[in-house]
Amino acid sequence: MTVPPPILAPSILAADFAHLADEVRAVEHAADWLHVDVMDNHFVPNLTIGLPVVQSLRAATQLPFDVHLMIEDPRRWAPGYADAGAYNVTFHAEACDDPVALAKDLRSAGAKAGLAIDRDTPIEPYLDLLPGFDTLLIMTIKAGFGGQRFVPHLLDKVRTARRHVDAGHLELRIEVDGGIAADTIEQAAAAGADAFVAGTAVYGADDPAEAVRRLRGLAERAAAGG
């Protein structure tokens, strides 16, 4: 198994929205990406932030934005996030009838393209699409709510994806999102994940930057077989 150095992506869903720019800066020198959860109250039951917040935050930090669209009709909305300067724009397989076409649109707009697979969605039908993507986001909870408990058996999807990526020598990040913390990140890294979204584990800590550094160390150790 070949796993690149880990990416740590704190999720601002768990941050203090009244001080969002400060919360972003608190992890700026420790994190690799900033994970931005966009929910529309249709595809998932919650409503969070949208394009205006992403546009405003873009001026507040140098961190690459990892935008996770939990929305209906991503074909309509996703390119706007690429235009706003998002580094990576991920949309859900369940919400899109032509994922590869949308991935091409995102890449044409200057962003990397990510495909998200929700808790109850089998991964196998999407494996052959992966050469058209830069990121595969595997939910380790049910999409739509922060603070849920990690579901270990969902790592079977990560193992399947890692075997497929390695066999095909694909340039693809395998990202996990949901319940990632000090007691779960090693399992996810050992399964083959190399990008980790952490919300409460970072922003619930007294020192968010130190929490990111600790998670990175745990992921590196597990990936190395330690």
Coordinates of C-alpha atoms in Angstrom, one line a residue:
M1 CA 0.0 0.0 0.0
T2 CA 1.4 3.4 -1.1
V3 CA 0.0 6.3 0.9
P4 CA 1.3 9.9 0.4
P5 CA 2.0 12.2 3.4
P6 CA -1.3 13.0 5.2
I7 CA -3.4 16.1 4.6
L8 CA -5.1 17.6 7.6
A9 CA -8.3 19.6 6.9
P10 CA -10.0 21.2 9.9
S11 CA -13.7 21.6 9.4
I12 CA -15.1 25.1 10.1
L13 CA -18.5 23.5 10.7
A14 CA -17.2 23.0 14.3
A15 CA -15.7 26.5 14.6
D16 CA -17.2 29.6 16.3
F17 CA -19.1 31.3 13.4
A18 CA -19.1 34.6 15.3
H19 CA -15.3 34.7 14.9
L20 CA -14.8 32.7 11.8
A21 CA -11.8 34.5 10.4
D22 CA -10.0 34.2 13.7
E23 CA -10.9 30.5 13.9
V24 CA -9.4 30.0 10.5
R25 CA -6.2 31.8 11.4
A26 CA -5.9 29.7 14.5
V27 CA -5.0 26.6 12.3
E28 CA -3.4 28.4 9.4
H29 CA 0.2 27.3 10.1
A30 CA -0.7 23.7 11.2
A31 CA -3.3 22.6 8.7
D32 CA -3.0 21.8 5.0
W33 CA -6.5 22.5 3.8
L34 CA -9.6 24.2 5.3
H35 CA -12.7 22.1 5.0
V36 CA -15.8 24.0 4.2
D37 CA -19.1 22.1 4.6
V38 CA -21.9 23.6 2.4
M39 CA -25.4 22.1 3.2
D40 CA -28.6 23.2 1.5
N41 CA -31.4 21.8 3.8
H42 CA -32.5 19.7 0.8
F43 CA -29.8 17.0 0.0
V44 CA -29.1 17.0 3.8
P45 CA -31.4 18.3 6.5
N46 CA -29.1 21.0 7.7
L47 CA -28.4 24.5 6.4
T48 CA -24.9 25.9 6.8
I49 CA -22.8 28.4 4.8
G50 CA -22.7 29.2 1.1
L51 CA -20.8 31.0 -1.5
P52 CA -20.7 34.5 0.1
V53 CA -19.0 33.2 3.2
V54 CA -16.4 31.3 1.1
Q55 CA -15.8 34.5 -1.0
S56 CA -15.3 36.5 2.2
L57 CA -13.1 34.0 3.9
R58 CA -10.9 33.7 0.8
A59 CA -9.4 37.1 1.7
A60 CA -8.8 36.1 5.3
T61 CA -6.4 33.1 4.8
Q62 CA -3.9 31.5 2.5
L63 CA -5.1 28.0 3.3
P64 CA -6.5 26.1 0.4
F65 CA -10.2 25.6 0.6
D66 CA -11.5 22.0 0.5
V67 CA -15.2 22.7 -0.2
H68 CA -17.6 19.8 0.4
L69 CA -21.0 20.4 -1.3
M70 CA -23.8 18.5 0.4
I71 CA -26.3 20.0 -2.0
E72 CA -28.8 19.1 -4.7
D73 CA -28.0 20.1 -8.2
P74 CA -24.2 20.5 -7.8
R75 CA -23.9 20.9 -11.6
R76 CA -25.5 24.3 -11.1
W77 CA -23.6 25.5 -8.1
A78 CA -20.2 23.8 -7.9
P79 CA -18.4 25.9 -10.6
G80 CA -19.1 29.0 -8.6
Y81 CA -17.0 27.7 -5.7
A82 CA -14.1 27.0 -8.1
D83 CA -14.5 30.6 -9.5
A84 CA -14.4 31.9 -5.9
G85 CA -10.9 30.3 -5.4
A86 CA -11.6 26.9 -3.9
Y87 CA -8.7 24.6 -4.2
N88 CA -10.8 21.4 -4.2
V89 CA -14.6 21.2 -4.8
T90 CA -16.2 17.9 -3.8
F91 CA -19.8 17.0 -4.6
H92 CA -21.9 13.9 -3.9
A93 CA -22.2 11.0 -6.3
E94 CA -25.8 10.6 -5.1
A95 CA -26.7 14.2 -6.2
C96 CA -25.2 14.1 -9.7
D97 CA -26.2 12.1 -12.8
D98 CA -22.9 12.8 -14.7
P99 CA -20.1 13.1 -12.2
V100 CA -17.3 13.0 -14.7
A101 CA -18.7 15.9 -16.7
L102 CA -19.0 18.0 -13.6
A103 CA -15.4 17.1 -12.7
K104 CA -14.2 18.3 -16.0
D105 CA -16.1 21.6 -15.5
L106 CA -14.5 22.1 -12.1
R107 CA -11.0 21.4 -13.5
S108 CA -11.7 23.9 -16.4
A109 CA -12.6 26.5 -13.8
G110 CA -9.3 26.0 -12.0
A111 CA -10.2 23.7 -9.1
K112 CA -9.5 20.1 -8.3
A113 CA -12.5 17.8 -8.4
G114 CA -13.7 15.6 -5.6
L115 CA -16.3 12.8 -5.5
A116 CA -18.1 12.2 -2.2
I117 CA -19.6 8.8 -1.2
D118 CA -22.2 8.9 1.6
R119 CA -22.5 6.3 4.4
D120 CA -25.1 4.1 2.7
T121 CA -23.8 4.3 -0.9
P122 CA -21.7 1.4 -2.2
I123 CA -18.3 2.5 -3.6
E124 CA -17.9 -0.1 -6.3
P125 CA -20.1 1.5 -9.0
Y126 CA -17.9 4.6 -8.9
L127 CA -14.4 3.1 -8.9
D128 CA -14.1 3.3 -12.7
L129 CA -14.8 7.0 -12.6
L130 CA -11.9 7.8 -10.3
P131 CA -9.3 8.6 -13.0
G132 CA -11.5 11.7 -13.6
F133 CA -11.1 13.0 -10.1
D134 CA -8.4 14.3 -7.7
T135 CA -10.1 13.5 -4.4
L136 CA -12.4 10.7 -3.2
L137 CA -14.2 11.7 0.0
I138 CA -15.6 8.7 1.9
M139 CA -18.0 9.6 4.6
T140 CA -17.4 7.8 7.9
I141 CA -20.7 9.0 9.2
K142 CA -24.1 10.0 7.6
A143 CA -23.6 13.3 5.7
G144 CA -25.3 16.3 7.1
F145 CA -24.5 16.6 10.8
G146 CA -21.3 17.4 12.7
G147 CA -20.3 15.7 15.9
Q148 CA -21.5 12.1 14.9
R149 CA -19.7 9.0 16.1
F150 CA -17.2 7.4 13.7
V151 CA -18.5 4.2 12.0
P152 CA -15.5 1.8 11.7
H153 CA -17.0 -0.6 9.2
L154 CA -17.1 2.2 6.6
L155 CA -13.4 1.9 6.4
D156 CA -14.0 -1.1 4.2
K157 CA -14.7 1.4 1.5
V158 CA -11.4 3.1 2.1
R159 CA -9.6 -0.2 1.8
T160 CA -11.4 -1.0 -1.4
A161 CA -10.5 2.5 -2.8
R162 CA -6.9 2.2 -1.7
R163 CA -6.5 -1.1 -3.5
H164 CA -8.0 0.3 -6.6
V165 CA -5.9 3.5 -6.6
D166 CA -2.7 1.6 -6.0
A167 CA -3.5 -1.0 -8.7
G168 CA -4.2 1.7 -11.2
H169 CA -1.4 4.1 -10.1
L170 CA -4.0 6.9 -9.8
E171 CA -3.1 10.4 -8.6
L172 CA -6.0 10.6 -6.1
R173 CA -6.4 11.7 -2.5
I174 CA -8.6 9.4 -0.4
E175 CA -10.2 11.6 2.2
V176 CA -12.3 10.6 5.2
D177 CA -14.9 12.8 6.9
G178 CA -16.9 12.1 10.1
G179 CA -15.8 11.4 13.6
I180 CA -12.1 11.8 12.9
A181 CA -10.3 12.3 16.2
A182 CA -7.3 11.1 18.1
D183 CA -9.0 7.7 18.8
T184 CA -10.0 7.1 15.2
I185 CA -7.5 8.7 12.8
E186 CA -5.0 5.9 13.1
Q187 CA -7.7 3.3 12.0
A188 CA -8.5 5.5 9.0
A189 CA -4.8 6.0 8.0
A190 CA -4.1 2.3 8.4
A191 CA -7.0 1.5 6.0
G192 CA -5.4 3.7 3.4
A193 CA -6.9 7.2 3.8
D194 CA -4.4 10.1 3.3
A195 CA -6.6 13.2 3.9
F196 CA -8.5 13.7 7.1
V197 CA -11.4 16.1 7.9
A198 CA -11.5 16.9 11.6
G199 CA -14.1 19.3 13.2
T200 CA -14.8 18.9 16.8
A201 CA -11.4 17.3 17.4
V202 CA -9.7 20.5 16.3
Y203 CA -12.1 23.3 17.2
G204 CA -13.2 21.7 20.5
A205 CA -9.6 21.7 21.7
D206 CA -8.0 24.4 23.8
D207 CA -5.3 24.8 21.1
P208 CA -6.6 24.0 17.7
A209 CA -3.2 24.2 16.0
E210 CA -1.7 21.7 18.4
A211 CA -4.7 19.4 17.9
V212 CA -4.0 19.4 14.2
R213 CA -0.3 18.6 14.8
R214 CA -1.2 15.8 17.1
L215 CA -3.6 14.3 14.6
R216 CA -0.9 14.6 11.8
G217 CA 1.6 12.7 14.0
L218 CA -0.9 9.9 14.7
A219 CA -1.8 9.6 11.0
E220 CA 1.8 9.5 9.9
R221 CA 2.6 6.8 12.4
A222 CA -0.3 4.6 11.4
A223 CA 0.5 5.0 7.7
A224 CA 4.1 3.9 8.3
G225 CA 2.8 0.8 10.1
G226 CA 3.8 2.0 13.5

